Amino acid sequence: MKVKVSHITKIFPSRNKKSKETVTALDDFSFEIPDGKLVGLLGPSGCGKSTMLNVISGLEKPTSGRVYFGEDDVTDLPPEVRGVGLVFQNYALYPHMTVRKNIMFPLENLKGDKKLTKEQMQERVEQAAKLVQITDYMERKPSQMSGGQQQRVAIARALVKLPGILLLDEPLSNLDARLRLQTREELRRIQRETGITTVFVTHDQEEAMSISDMIVVMKEGVLNQVGKPQEIYDDPVNLFVAKFLGTPPINVFRGRLAGGRLMIGSEPVLEAKAAPDREVWIGVRPEGFIPAEDGELTCSFVNVEVMGRDTTVVSTHPDCENASIRSIISSDLKVEPKNGSVKFRLKPHKVHLFDAETEERLRTELLPVGEGREHA
Amino acid sequence: MRKNLKAWLYLLPAILFLGFFMVYPLVDVLVYSFEEGYNSASQTFMGVGLYNYSYVLHDPYFLQAVKNTLILVIITVPVSTGLALLISLGLNSIKKLKELYQTVYFLPYVTNTLAVGLVFMILFKKTPYTDGMVNMLIKLFGGSSVDFIDGPYWAKMFVLCFYTVWIVLPFKILILTSALASVNEDYYKAAKIDGASKWRVFTRITLPMISPMIFYLVITGFIGAFKAYSDAVALFGTNLNAAKMNTIVGYVYDMLYGDSGGYPSYASAAALILFAIVFTITVINLLISKKQVSV
Ligand SMILES: Nc1ncnc2c1ncn2[C@@H]1O[C@H](COP(=O)(O)OP(=O)(O)OP(=O)(O)O)[C@@H](O)[C@H]1O
Ligand SMILES: [Mg+2]
């Protein structure tokens, strides 16, 4: 089912009784999820991800704005009639019920013409259990299972009533690194098999990038960017999005546009024709560096890390915001520091400029140094 | 072995203390209960046997006390626990002035028993000047007034049960409100998403989640009610046998120190019978709770 949230604002009264201050968890938030897609809701802690999920599920009422499932306005419907499955951050499996009873619980609540017979319920439970591969543990209590198994039970419980939408709130955050990798593949498989529209909250950009069809990046309750993972990575709308996506993170330099050139310190690193002079933030993706003896950017060499395929050159630069510059280069290129420094050329399409004040993206055309000059 | 020794060393003070003040008197009571014709002045006895038990079990005062105690237990434990649960659920669901209500419900707990007794007097006692508030209400609705303190047995029993429930309620509410508050909010959210009705949420989620606390309250409630005595005194005075309002503990006390007292052997036998009853019921309770409580 298609999901659309339109101009959602959610204001919480202050938790602290004495102060009258309110918390704006979501601020005029709009986006649309196409039917059958897996969407990652990505943002730092406290930015309103869970609140967004609760608004979609109906657990929270938005202060203003509407929520649509398909063509229907569901804003005023209670959660149970919206037909959503929700997996909680801590799974919230009922500890006193066996796995089977946990999964069956939503079915037993069905009323009216949706009511199922005992046999139908059993069958649906078996199907859901099979889908998430927990048929061997049906008589166990949640406390007798590993985190990954519990998470699958939680997904089965959310899926058993065949919801139109599946919502997951940081479902992998309780798992260790390896299990997390494995489980997110699993999640992707389940989503593909069922074709169910899924919203998946995470603050881990790598997780979001790896399995989402689409990512919604948010910060402090405000939508920053929506798009395919690669699109957002290649074309961030502001410095926050650029910094939030990618490992190792983007390298940010203080710089300026001056006389048609992009300057870091006193070195012109790229040509930027027809751009007015101004202060800028310069973001360079780790793969945007090419070590070259005649390179324009001079950095102090720290060391080289070789990890399998990749070679990472670690260096520092006084104008760089990051503690160290990490540049990933192809392993057949040799790095030979001279007098403790290395020189890089920059790939223009891996370099993004942002306004020094607003941190919004500047769409200035960049060219390698020299190319612009030849025409001049 | 070394470690064990250390553990025992740590436990020694407690063991000595308990041994001296609990085990030794208990054994002593056991011994008394089998000594026939014990004379406390000369500290002599005539024989050993079950006569004391037989005497106590045939004493109409004791049988009355057992009956009173059982009625008290059977009525007050479920009523007070159920009522406390209802009130706690209410307290847990209100948002405004929650703390105020919680304090109000907890007030009786910190109030002196005698002060509460006084309140009950005003509510129930008949004097030449007034029939008491409850009787005024009864008359208002067209009933005829009843003497709750010196009147028929059922009326006195009613007051005693009422009083007992009133006294134990605050503690139970305190325990249950904190038990309810400690249930993770997410379970309720999950249940809401799962479409469970309010009643089903209560029976299938809330109740199982707080069942350990309920069983704790039931067990301690049973034990407390079996040991009831001071409440009856506060309402009906010290001559409980005459008022037909004695409890088992009251009977034991009377046998030791009452006007007809001075019979430690009978008192011991009665005390051991009480012990046997409480012990059996507690064990049954624990067995049931092992099966039911599973969080
Ligand atoms: N019931 C509430 N009352 C008051 N403030 C709230 C409430 N729920 C959330 N908030 C506030 O709203 C903001 C967003 O919270 P939310 O839980 O949606 O963040 P989140 O993105 O899910 O964070 P995390 O990644 O840590 O789970 C926070 O500042 C939080 O303190
Ligand atoms: Mg959250």
XYZ file of C-alpha atoms and ligand atoms in Angstrom:
703
model
C 0.000 0.000 0.000
C 1.172 3.502 -0.819
C 1.809 5.708 2.188
C 1.742 9.475 2.133
C 2.358 11.838 5.004
C 1.469 15.400 4.315
C 2.633 18.427 6.319
C 2.882 16.491 9.564
C 3.764 18.525 12.619
C 3.977 16.965 16.048
C 4.464 19.095 19.119
C 4.875 17.427 22.494
C 4.110 19.240 25.712
C 7.172 19.581 27.847
C 8.027 16.566 30.012
C 9.321 18.875 32.667
C 6.280 20.313 34.433
C 7.927 23.543 35.454
C 9.030 24.745 32.039
C 6.377 25.644 29.524
C 8.674 24.784 26.665
C 7.307 22.376 24.092
C 9.198 19.924 21.901
C 8.633 20.042 18.169
C 9.409 16.459 17.241
C 8.225 16.778 13.638
C 8.040 19.982 11.677
C 5.916 20.221 8.512
C 7.040 16.805 7.346
C 5.922 15.465 3.959
C 6.964 12.473 1.906
C 5.497 9.634 -0.062
C 6.337 5.934 -0.046
C 5.536 4.041 -3.248
C 3.725 0.728 -2.884
C 5.893 -2.259 -2.038
C 9.082 -0.358 -1.314
C 11.446 -0.591 1.610
C 12.118 2.857 2.982
C 14.796 3.750 5.500
C 14.001 6.590 7.865
C 17.425 7.887 8.771
C 18.585 10.488 11.237
C 20.556 11.030 14.420
C 19.156 10.133 17.813
C 16.247 12.260 18.956
C 15.404 13.637 15.533
C 11.849 12.320 15.598
C 12.121 8.987 13.782
C 10.123 7.025 16.307
C 7.597 9.817 16.467
C 7.145 9.634 12.688
C 6.632 5.898 12.910
C 4.110 6.317 15.710
C 2.227 8.883 13.676
C 2.069 6.473 10.736
C 0.958 3.608 12.973
C -1.624 5.736 14.758
C -0.109 5.443 18.229
C 0.454 9.196 18.189
C -1.878 11.784 16.754
C -0.134 14.499 14.739
C -0.658 18.058 15.937
C -1.421 18.952 12.334
C -1.121 17.316 8.928
C -2.641 14.210 7.366
C -1.612 10.599 6.855
C -2.850 8.668 3.811
C -2.749 4.923 3.157
C -3.417 4.460 -0.527
C -6.094 7.017 -1.221
C -7.628 6.860 2.265
C -7.094 9.495 4.910
C -6.320 7.470 8.048
C -5.283 10.352 10.280
C -8.247 9.930 12.603
C -8.293 6.129 12.648
C -7.025 4.232 15.683
C -4.019 1.929 15.169
C -5.917 -1.363 15.181
C -8.026 -0.487 12.135
C -5.144 0.928 10.125
C -3.787 -2.536 9.465
C -0.147 -1.890 10.245
C 2.417 -4.228 11.713
C 4.887 -2.621 14.082
C 8.156 -4.056 15.341
C 9.440 -2.257 18.404
C 13.010 -1.340 19.126
C 13.058 -3.777 22.053
C 10.668 -6.163 20.248
C 8.065 -5.939 23.075
C 7.337 -9.661 22.867
C 4.955 -10.676 25.619
C 7.333 -12.426 28.023
C 4.722 -14.724 29.559
C 3.574 -16.164 26.243
C 5.300 -18.738 24.087
C 6.443 -17.797 20.615
C 3.339 -19.434 19.168
C 1.010 -17.521 21.482
C 2.835 -14.280 20.782
C 2.358 -14.673 17.058
C -1.238 -15.783 17.475
C -2.206 -12.885 19.727
C -3.068 -10.389 16.942
C -5.210 -13.023 15.200
C -7.202 -13.771 18.341
C -8.157 -10.118 18.519
C -9.789 -10.066 15.107
C -13.495 -9.377 15.294
C -16.567 -9.537 13.093
C -16.204 -10.960 9.611
C -12.426 -11.032 9.934
C -12.654 -13.583 12.742
C -10.722 -16.774 12.016
C -11.296 -20.355 13.093
C -8.720 -22.103 15.282
C -7.414 -24.023 12.272
C -7.065 -20.912 10.135
C -5.179 -19.194 12.934
C -2.817 -22.136 13.342
C -2.154 -22.124 9.634
C -1.445 -18.398 9.495
C 0.887 -18.679 12.481
C 2.752 -21.528 10.801
C 3.073 -19.516 7.602
C 4.446 -16.472 9.379
C 6.837 -18.608 11.418
C 8.065 -20.344 8.291
C 8.668 -17.018 6.572
C 10.998 -15.858 9.313
C 12.367 -19.368 9.932
C 11.502 -19.864 13.581
C 9.361 -23.001 13.286
C 11.748 -24.875 15.590
C 11.227 -22.551 18.522
C 7.453 -22.265 18.643
C 7.010 -23.507 22.216
C 9.804 -21.397 23.715
C 9.380 -18.280 25.768
C 11.025 -15.115 24.398
C 13.554 -15.102 27.233
C 14.869 -18.444 26.004
C 15.822 -17.038 22.613
C 18.655 -14.991 21.180
C 18.192 -11.388 20.137
C 18.075 -12.294 16.470
C 15.467 -14.978 17.043
C 13.376 -12.621 19.125
C 13.520 -10.067 16.388
C 12.220 -12.607 13.913
C 9.387 -13.499 16.247
C 8.543 -9.816 16.475
C 8.470 -9.596 12.682
C 6.308 -12.707 12.477
C 3.895 -11.212 14.992
C 3.748 -8.020 12.957
C 3.214 -9.896 9.693
C 0.709 -12.519 10.806
C -2.359 -10.380 10.290
C -1.139 -9.572 6.782
C -0.793 -5.820 7.316
C -0.651 -3.418 4.412
C 2.338 -1.699 5.944
C 5.185 -2.939 8.085
C 6.906 -0.487 10.406
C 10.179 -1.298 12.126
C 11.742 0.892 14.803
C 15.489 0.323 14.888
C 14.931 -3.413 14.676
C 18.608 -4.277 14.495
C 20.037 -2.041 17.168
C 20.051 -4.756 19.831
C 22.049 -7.199 17.752
C 25.782 -7.661 17.533
C 27.589 -6.599 14.386
C 27.553 -9.943 12.597
C 23.982 -10.780 13.442
C 23.001 -7.318 12.347
C 24.446 -7.893 8.883
C 22.761 -11.259 8.628
C 19.427 -10.052 9.930
C 19.247 -7.081 7.651
C 19.656 -9.359 4.636
C 16.926 -11.491 6.144
C 14.723 -8.454 6.509
C 15.307 -7.555 2.902
C 14.416 -11.101 1.822
C 11.213 -11.107 3.860
C 10.254 -7.736 2.458
C 10.876 -8.923 -1.114
C 8.940 -12.142 -0.550
C 5.930 -10.413 0.899
C 6.124 -7.266 -1.209
C 4.850 -5.355 1.778
C 5.438 -1.617 2.000
C 7.987 -1.230 4.766
C 9.307 1.699 6.751
C 12.422 1.013 8.664
C 13.915 3.395 11.222
C 17.627 3.516 11.831
C 20.349 5.907 12.820
C 22.926 3.741 11.075
C 23.451 5.169 7.608
C 25.206 2.063 6.370
C 22.240 -0.071 7.330
C 19.880 2.302 5.585
C 22.058 2.535 2.462
C 22.471 -1.207 2.137
C 18.877 -2.398 2.159
C 16.604 0.546 1.396
C 14.958 1.283 -1.922
C 14.618 4.809 -0.714
C 16.004 6.839 2.164
C 14.406 9.671 4.063
C 17.068 11.722 5.848
C 15.837 13.861 8.709
C 17.321 16.133 11.330
C 15.631 17.699 14.341
C 12.179 16.924 13.025
C 12.801 18.423 9.606
C 12.970 16.452 6.392
C 16.303 17.030 4.674
C 16.327 14.767 1.662
C 14.426 11.887 0.096
C 15.827 9.655 -2.585
C 17.598 6.483 -3.626
C 20.612 5.755 -1.410
C 23.170 6.309 -4.171
C 21.473 9.503 -5.337
C 21.609 10.984 -1.872
C 25.218 9.946 -1.508
C 26.216 11.453 -4.838
C 24.075 14.519 -4.602
C 23.494 15.664 -1.011
C 21.372 18.782 -0.590
C 23.265 20.108 2.410
C 26.305 19.595 4.555
C 24.400 17.612 7.192
C 23.253 15.003 4.682
C 26.713 14.865 3.128
C 28.300 14.279 6.524
C 25.681 11.801 7.679
C 26.032 9.408 4.746
C 29.104 7.422 3.867
C 31.823 5.497 5.667
C 34.458 6.705 6.043
C 32.717 10.060 6.268
C 33.133 12.899 3.818
C 36.184 15.116 4.417
C 35.148 18.696 5.062
C 37.470 21.637 4.396
C 37.090 25.344 5.003
C 37.707 27.064 1.688
C 36.601 29.845 -0.614
C 35.795 30.665 -4.160
C 38.081 33.389 -5.412
C 38.725 34.552 -8.948
C 37.092 31.533 -10.561
C 39.052 29.119 -8.453
C 38.282 26.932 -5.497
C 40.872 27.546 -2.810
C 41.850 25.492 0.217
C 44.303 27.602 2.155
C 46.535 29.162 -0.446
C 46.195 26.297 -2.904
C 43.759 26.403 -5.798
C 42.376 22.865 -5.937
C 39.722 23.126 -8.680
C 38.474 25.584 -11.284
C 35.073 27.089 -10.682
C 34.301 29.357 -13.568
C 31.739 32.099 -13.340
C 31.286 31.713 -9.632
C 31.155 34.791 -7.424
C 33.737 34.981 -4.664
C 32.544 33.595 -1.315
C 33.409 31.468 1.697
C 32.387 27.807 1.334
C 32.523 24.406 2.961
C 34.179 21.897 0.704
C 33.188 18.246 1.080
C 35.415 15.671 -0.560
C 34.366 12.019 -0.574
C 37.173 9.624 0.430
C 37.234 8.219 -3.096
C 37.655 11.719 -4.563
C 41.396 11.919 -4.011
C 44.020 10.933 -6.579
C 47.570 10.903 -5.274
C 49.780 12.741 -7.754
C 53.179 14.349 -7.527
C 51.865 17.458 -9.222
C 48.625 17.427 -7.220
C 47.198 20.707 -5.988
C 46.265 19.759 -2.441
C 49.153 19.263 -0.041
C 48.471 17.296 3.142
C 50.670 16.096 5.980
C 51.143 12.371 5.637
C 50.223 10.173 8.611
C 50.122 6.604 7.365
C 48.696 4.140 4.861
C 46.165 1.482 5.848
C 45.794 -1.464 3.518
C 42.602 -3.378 4.093
C 42.102 -6.028 1.463
C 40.993 -4.295 -1.705
C 41.245 -0.787 -0.408
C 44.176 1.380 0.420
C 43.415 4.236 2.749
C 45.766 7.155 2.972
C 45.488 8.949 6.293
C 46.700 12.519 6.349
C 45.928 15.868 7.951
C 45.375 19.383 6.726
C 45.054 22.556 8.813
C 41.874 23.617 7.005
C 40.162 20.266 7.357
C 37.317 19.949 9.881
C 37.856 16.212 10.308
C 40.546 15.098 12.706
C 42.193 13.284 9.836
C 41.606 13.034 6.133
C 40.826 9.535 4.967
C 41.197 9.004 1.250
C 40.534 5.672 -0.391
C 42.667 5.090 -3.454
C 42.972 2.239 -5.864
C 45.649 -0.146 -4.661
C 47.774 0.052 -7.829
C 48.568 3.682 -7.154
C 51.684 4.275 -5.144
C 51.810 6.868 -2.423
C 55.241 8.288 -1.793
C 55.293 10.994 0.799
C 57.954 13.648 0.279
C 59.194 15.535 3.314
C 56.253 14.137 5.256
C 53.577 15.418 2.896
C 51.435 13.955 0.143
C 49.844 15.715 -2.803
C 46.399 14.951 -4.213
C 44.409 15.921 -7.216
C 40.640 16.031 -6.627
C 37.905 14.425 -8.723
C 35.430 17.235 -9.400
C 32.289 15.065 -9.215
C 33.316 13.836 -5.741
C 33.643 17.363 -4.449
C 30.568 19.193 -3.108
C 30.394 22.838 -2.134
C 28.183 24.192 0.623
C 27.348 27.707 1.700
C 29.505 28.698 4.667
C 26.501 30.136 6.514
C 23.430 28.103 5.588
C 25.363 24.906 4.808
C 23.096 24.457 1.794
C 24.562 22.890 -1.307
C 26.062 25.226 -3.912
C 25.689 23.878 -7.418
C 28.793 25.476 -8.814
C 30.330 23.666 -11.755
C 33.809 22.403 -10.922
C 36.598 21.431 -13.280
C 40.115 20.114 -12.786
C 42.739 22.805 -12.511
C 44.234 23.590 -15.892
C 41.232 22.592 -17.981
C 39.540 25.883 -17.284
C 42.767 27.768 -17.820
C 43.394 26.335 -21.261
C 40.227 27.996 -22.501
C 41.072 31.239 -20.854
C 35.444 -25.287 51.582
C 37.278 -22.132 52.560
C 34.674 -20.069 50.822
C 31.904 -21.964 52.558
C 33.463 -21.279 55.910
C 33.499 -17.594 55.170
C 29.853 -17.673 54.137
C 28.883 -19.398 57.363
C 30.881 -16.875 59.312
C 28.914 -14.051 57.727
C 25.677 -15.823 58.486
C 26.610 -16.596 62.082
C 25.190 -13.474 63.754
C 21.875 -13.884 61.981
C 21.764 -17.600 62.741
C 22.507 -17.020 66.424
C 19.926 -14.286 66.624
C 17.255 -16.270 64.816
C 18.124 -19.385 66.768
C 17.783 -17.616 70.064
C 14.662 -15.616 69.382
C 12.823 -17.847 66.928
C 13.921 -21.457 66.818
C 14.342 -21.894 70.542
C 10.917 -20.422 71.448
C 9.320 -22.434 68.655
C 10.794 -25.647 69.989
C 9.748 -24.595 73.461
C 6.193 -24.036 72.280
C 6.237 -27.451 70.665
C 7.410 -28.998 73.924
C 4.790 -27.137 75.982
C 2.037 -28.272 73.679
C 2.704 -31.915 74.517
C 3.165 -31.513 78.271
C -0.044 -32.371 80.055
C -1.088 -30.551 83.222
C 1.817 -28.143 83.120
C 2.036 -25.853 86.115
C 3.810 -22.626 85.364
C 4.385 -21.805 89.033
C 6.174 -25.024 89.909
C 7.329 -25.682 86.324
C 6.150 -29.287 86.560
C 3.929 -31.431 84.399
C 2.109 -34.704 84.818
C 2.582 -36.465 81.534
C 3.210 -36.244 77.813
C 0.486 -36.625 75.201
C -2.094 -35.043 72.957
C -4.507 -33.956 75.653
C -3.811 -30.227 75.133
C -4.715 -30.493 71.477
C -7.830 -32.432 72.257
C -8.863 -29.842 74.851
C -8.308 -26.913 72.492
C -10.082 -28.593 69.607
C -13.106 -29.210 71.796
C -13.141 -25.741 73.318
C -16.133 -23.828 71.853
C -14.208 -20.568 72.223
C -11.405 -21.954 70.096
C -13.815 -23.258 67.476
C -15.478 -19.846 67.402
C -12.071 -18.225 66.979
C -11.190 -20.566 64.109
C -14.510 -19.827 62.444
C -14.009 -16.072 62.834
C -10.473 -16.229 61.526
C -11.423 -18.329 58.516
C -14.286 -15.987 57.632
C -11.922 -13.064 57.978
C -9.339 -14.693 55.744
C -11.744 -15.872 53.096
C -13.504 -12.529 52.833
C -10.803 -9.935 53.351
C -7.960 -11.348 51.262
C -9.822 -11.552 47.946
C -11.835 -8.401 48.599
C -8.871 -6.267 49.591
C -6.668 -7.573 46.771
C -9.402 -7.111 44.186
C -10.275 -3.672 45.447
C -6.630 -2.648 45.561
C -6.238 -3.841 41.965
C -9.232 -1.806 40.822
C -8.055 1.315 42.600
C -4.498 0.878 41.321
C -5.741 0.498 37.761
C -7.717 3.689 38.205
C -4.774 5.518 39.712
C -2.517 4.299 36.951
C -4.787 5.543 34.202
C -5.444 9.048 35.473
C -3.052 11.732 34.425
C -3.999 14.822 36.372
C -3.300 15.022 40.104
C -2.056 11.443 40.131
C 0.326 12.066 43.005
C -2.400 13.684 45.074
C -4.711 10.691 44.720
C -1.872 8.313 45.456
C -1.134 10.184 48.663
C -4.783 10.176 49.668
C -4.999 6.429 49.226
C -1.827 5.940 51.167
C -2.882 8.057 54.153
C -4.519 5.254 56.180
C -1.232 3.397 56.071
C 0.615 6.079 57.973
C -2.313 6.825 60.257
C -2.367 5.350 63.732
C -4.501 2.216 64.139
C -6.287 3.718 67.090
C -7.162 6.818 65.100
C -8.643 4.595 62.419
C -10.475 2.723 65.169
C -11.924 6.016 66.330
C -13.144 6.766 62.833
C -14.841 3.388 62.750
C -16.458 4.078 66.078
C -17.955 7.257 64.676
C -19.091 5.387 61.621
C -20.593 2.365 63.316
C -21.053 2.778 67.066
C -24.445 3.214 68.639
C -24.550 5.496 71.652
C -27.461 6.992 73.540
C -27.027 10.152 71.473
C -26.424 8.834 67.984
C -26.679 5.627 66.007
C -23.533 6.318 64.014
C -23.135 7.532 60.476
C -23.726 4.201 58.790
C -27.011 3.714 60.604
C -28.059 7.212 59.614
C -27.472 6.221 56.011
C -29.348 2.946 56.450
C -32.307 4.810 57.904
C -32.151 7.337 55.103
C -32.757 4.511 52.662
C -35.564 3.120 54.764
C -33.756 0.365 56.674
C -33.781 -0.174 60.388
C -30.695 0.590 62.401
C -28.274 -2.136 63.430
C -25.843 -2.212 66.328
C -22.577 -2.991 64.601
C -20.417 -3.101 67.723
C -22.600 -4.945 70.225
C -25.274 -6.316 67.938
C -25.757 -9.437 65.843
C -22.834 -11.608 64.810
C -23.014 -10.820 61.092
C -22.964 -7.070 61.746
C -19.900 -7.352 63.946
C -18.203 -9.624 61.407
C -19.016 -7.121 58.703
C -17.382 -4.314 60.635
C -14.324 -6.437 61.381
C -13.910 -7.381 57.712
C -14.510 -3.808 56.610
C -11.921 -2.574 59.081
C -9.356 -5.198 58.051
C -9.795 -4.446 54.358
C -9.464 -0.747 55.092
C -6.256 -1.268 57.033
C -4.500 -3.459 54.475
C -5.679 -1.613 51.383
C -3.075 1.187 51.224
C -0.124 -1.174 51.281
C -1.634 -3.316 48.554
C -2.398 -0.264 46.460
C 1.163 0.921 46.879
C 2.550 -2.413 45.721
C 0.157 -2.762 42.818
C 0.483 0.793 41.506
C 4.240 0.400 41.363
C 3.845 -3.032 39.755
C 1.533 -1.544 37.130
C 3.826 1.401 36.537
C 6.747 -0.926 35.964
C 5.056 -2.723 33.064
C 6.805 -1.487 29.949
C 4.611 0.916 27.989
C 5.634 -0.833 24.769
C 3.582 -3.916 25.633
C 0.470 -1.781 25.696
C 1.434 -0.105 22.462
C 2.063 -3.501 20.881
C -1.305 -4.722 22.134
C -2.990 -1.639 20.727
C -1.428 -2.272 17.326
C -2.502 -5.894 17.651
C -6.060 -4.716 18.145
C -6.624 -6.137 21.624
C -9.689 -4.879 23.471
C -9.242 -3.207 26.856
C -10.472 -6.307 28.653
C -8.145 -8.597 26.735
C -5.207 -6.291 27.395
C -6.034 -6.541 31.078
C -6.488 -10.311 31.246
C -3.821 -11.350 28.755
C -1.112 -8.782 29.391
C -1.503 -6.647 32.500
C -2.598 -9.427 34.835
C 0.098 -11.943 33.860
C 2.728 -9.219 34.041
C 1.869 -8.231 37.592
C 0.937 -11.731 38.747
C 4.093 -12.160 40.860
C 3.069 -9.131 42.904
C -0.524 -10.325 43.201
C 0.627 -13.674 44.502
C 2.922 -11.955 46.928
C -0.001 -9.921 48.211
C -2.263 -12.948 48.454
C 0.274 -14.952 50.422
C 1.168 -12.150 52.816
C -2.537 -11.283 53.008
C -3.439 -14.822 54.073
C -0.700 -14.885 56.673
C -1.648 -11.450 57.963
C -5.349 -12.288 58.211
C -4.645 -15.554 60.019
C -2.633 -13.598 62.537
C -5.295 -10.932 63.013
C -5.945 -9.878 66.570
C -5.343 -6.197 67.271
C -8.025 -5.107 64.813
C -10.651 -7.052 66.700
C -9.448 -5.543 69.973
C -9.547 -2.034 68.539
C -13.203 -2.533 67.623
C -14.657 -4.805 70.266
C -12.402 -4.427 73.300
C -10.351 -7.063 75.068
C -13.116 -9.441 76.055
C -13.391 -10.954 72.637
C -14.655 -14.350 73.734
C -17.733 -12.734 75.230
C -18.251 -10.737 72.028
C -17.851 -13.944 70.025
C -15.329 -12.020 67.973
C -12.136 -13.752 69.025
C -9.484 -14.827 66.564
C -7.025 -17.682 66.884
C -4.209 -15.386 67.960
C -6.636 -13.723 70.363
C -7.435 -17.141 71.821
C -3.742 -17.879 72.277
C -3.292 -14.569 74.023
C -6.272 -15.131 76.286
C -5.005 -18.583 77.237
C -1.727 -17.003 78.344
C -2.652 -13.670 79.856
C -6.418 -13.273 79.719
C -8.765 -13.314 82.716
C -9.141 -17.060 82.290
C -5.478 -17.374 81.355
C -2.412 -19.060 82.725
C -2.511 -22.078 80.464
C 0.665 -22.021 78.356
C 0.088 -25.612 77.252
C -3.289 -24.873 75.720
C -1.929 -21.671 74.227
C 0.965 -23.595 72.680
C -1.318 -26.225 71.220
C -3.551 -23.538 69.697
C -0.529 -21.692 68.348
C 0.774 -24.858 66.695
C -2.597 -25.577 65.134
C -2.526 -22.051 63.702
C 0.994 -22.645 62.504
C -0.057 -25.853 60.757
C -2.959 -24.107 59.011
C -0.875 -21.133 57.856
C 1.950 -23.382 56.748
C -0.324 -25.613 54.693
C -2.046 -22.708 53.009
C 1.205 -20.949 52.239
C 2.665 -24.074 50.681
C -0.452 -24.540 48.560
C -0.243 -20.894 47.542
C 3.380 -21.202 46.544
C 2.710 -24.331 44.548
C -0.084 -22.634 42.638
C 1.960 -19.515 42.028
C 4.860 -21.576 40.657
C 2.485 -22.906 38.039
C 0.847 -19.580 37.247
C 3.512 -16.935 37.573
C 5.857 -17.197 34.691
C 7.476 -13.890 33.964
N 5.911 11.556 24.699
C 6.787 12.553 24.541
N 6.697 13.681 25.284
C 7.570 14.692 25.124
N 8.586 14.685 24.265
C 8.753 13.600 23.488
C 7.857 12.476 23.593
N 8.258 11.538 22.705
C 9.347 12.039 22.088
N 9.644 13.276 22.539
C 10.730 14.149 22.077
O 10.632 14.266 20.675
C 11.903 14.202 20.065
C 11.931 13.078 19.060
O 11.858 11.846 19.738
P 11.893 10.435 18.994
O 11.692 9.395 20.007
O 10.959 10.462 17.851
O 13.394 10.425 18.475
P 14.141 9.272 17.649
O 14.579 9.873 16.382
O 13.305 8.052 17.580
O 15.418 9.031 18.550
P 16.195 7.635 18.838
O 17.035 7.366 17.647
O 17.019 7.994 20.034
O 15.168 6.598 19.110
C 12.898 14.051 21.197
O 13.439 15.307 21.471
C 12.078 13.542 22.357
O 12.618 13.999 23.566
Mg 13.447 6.067 18.486
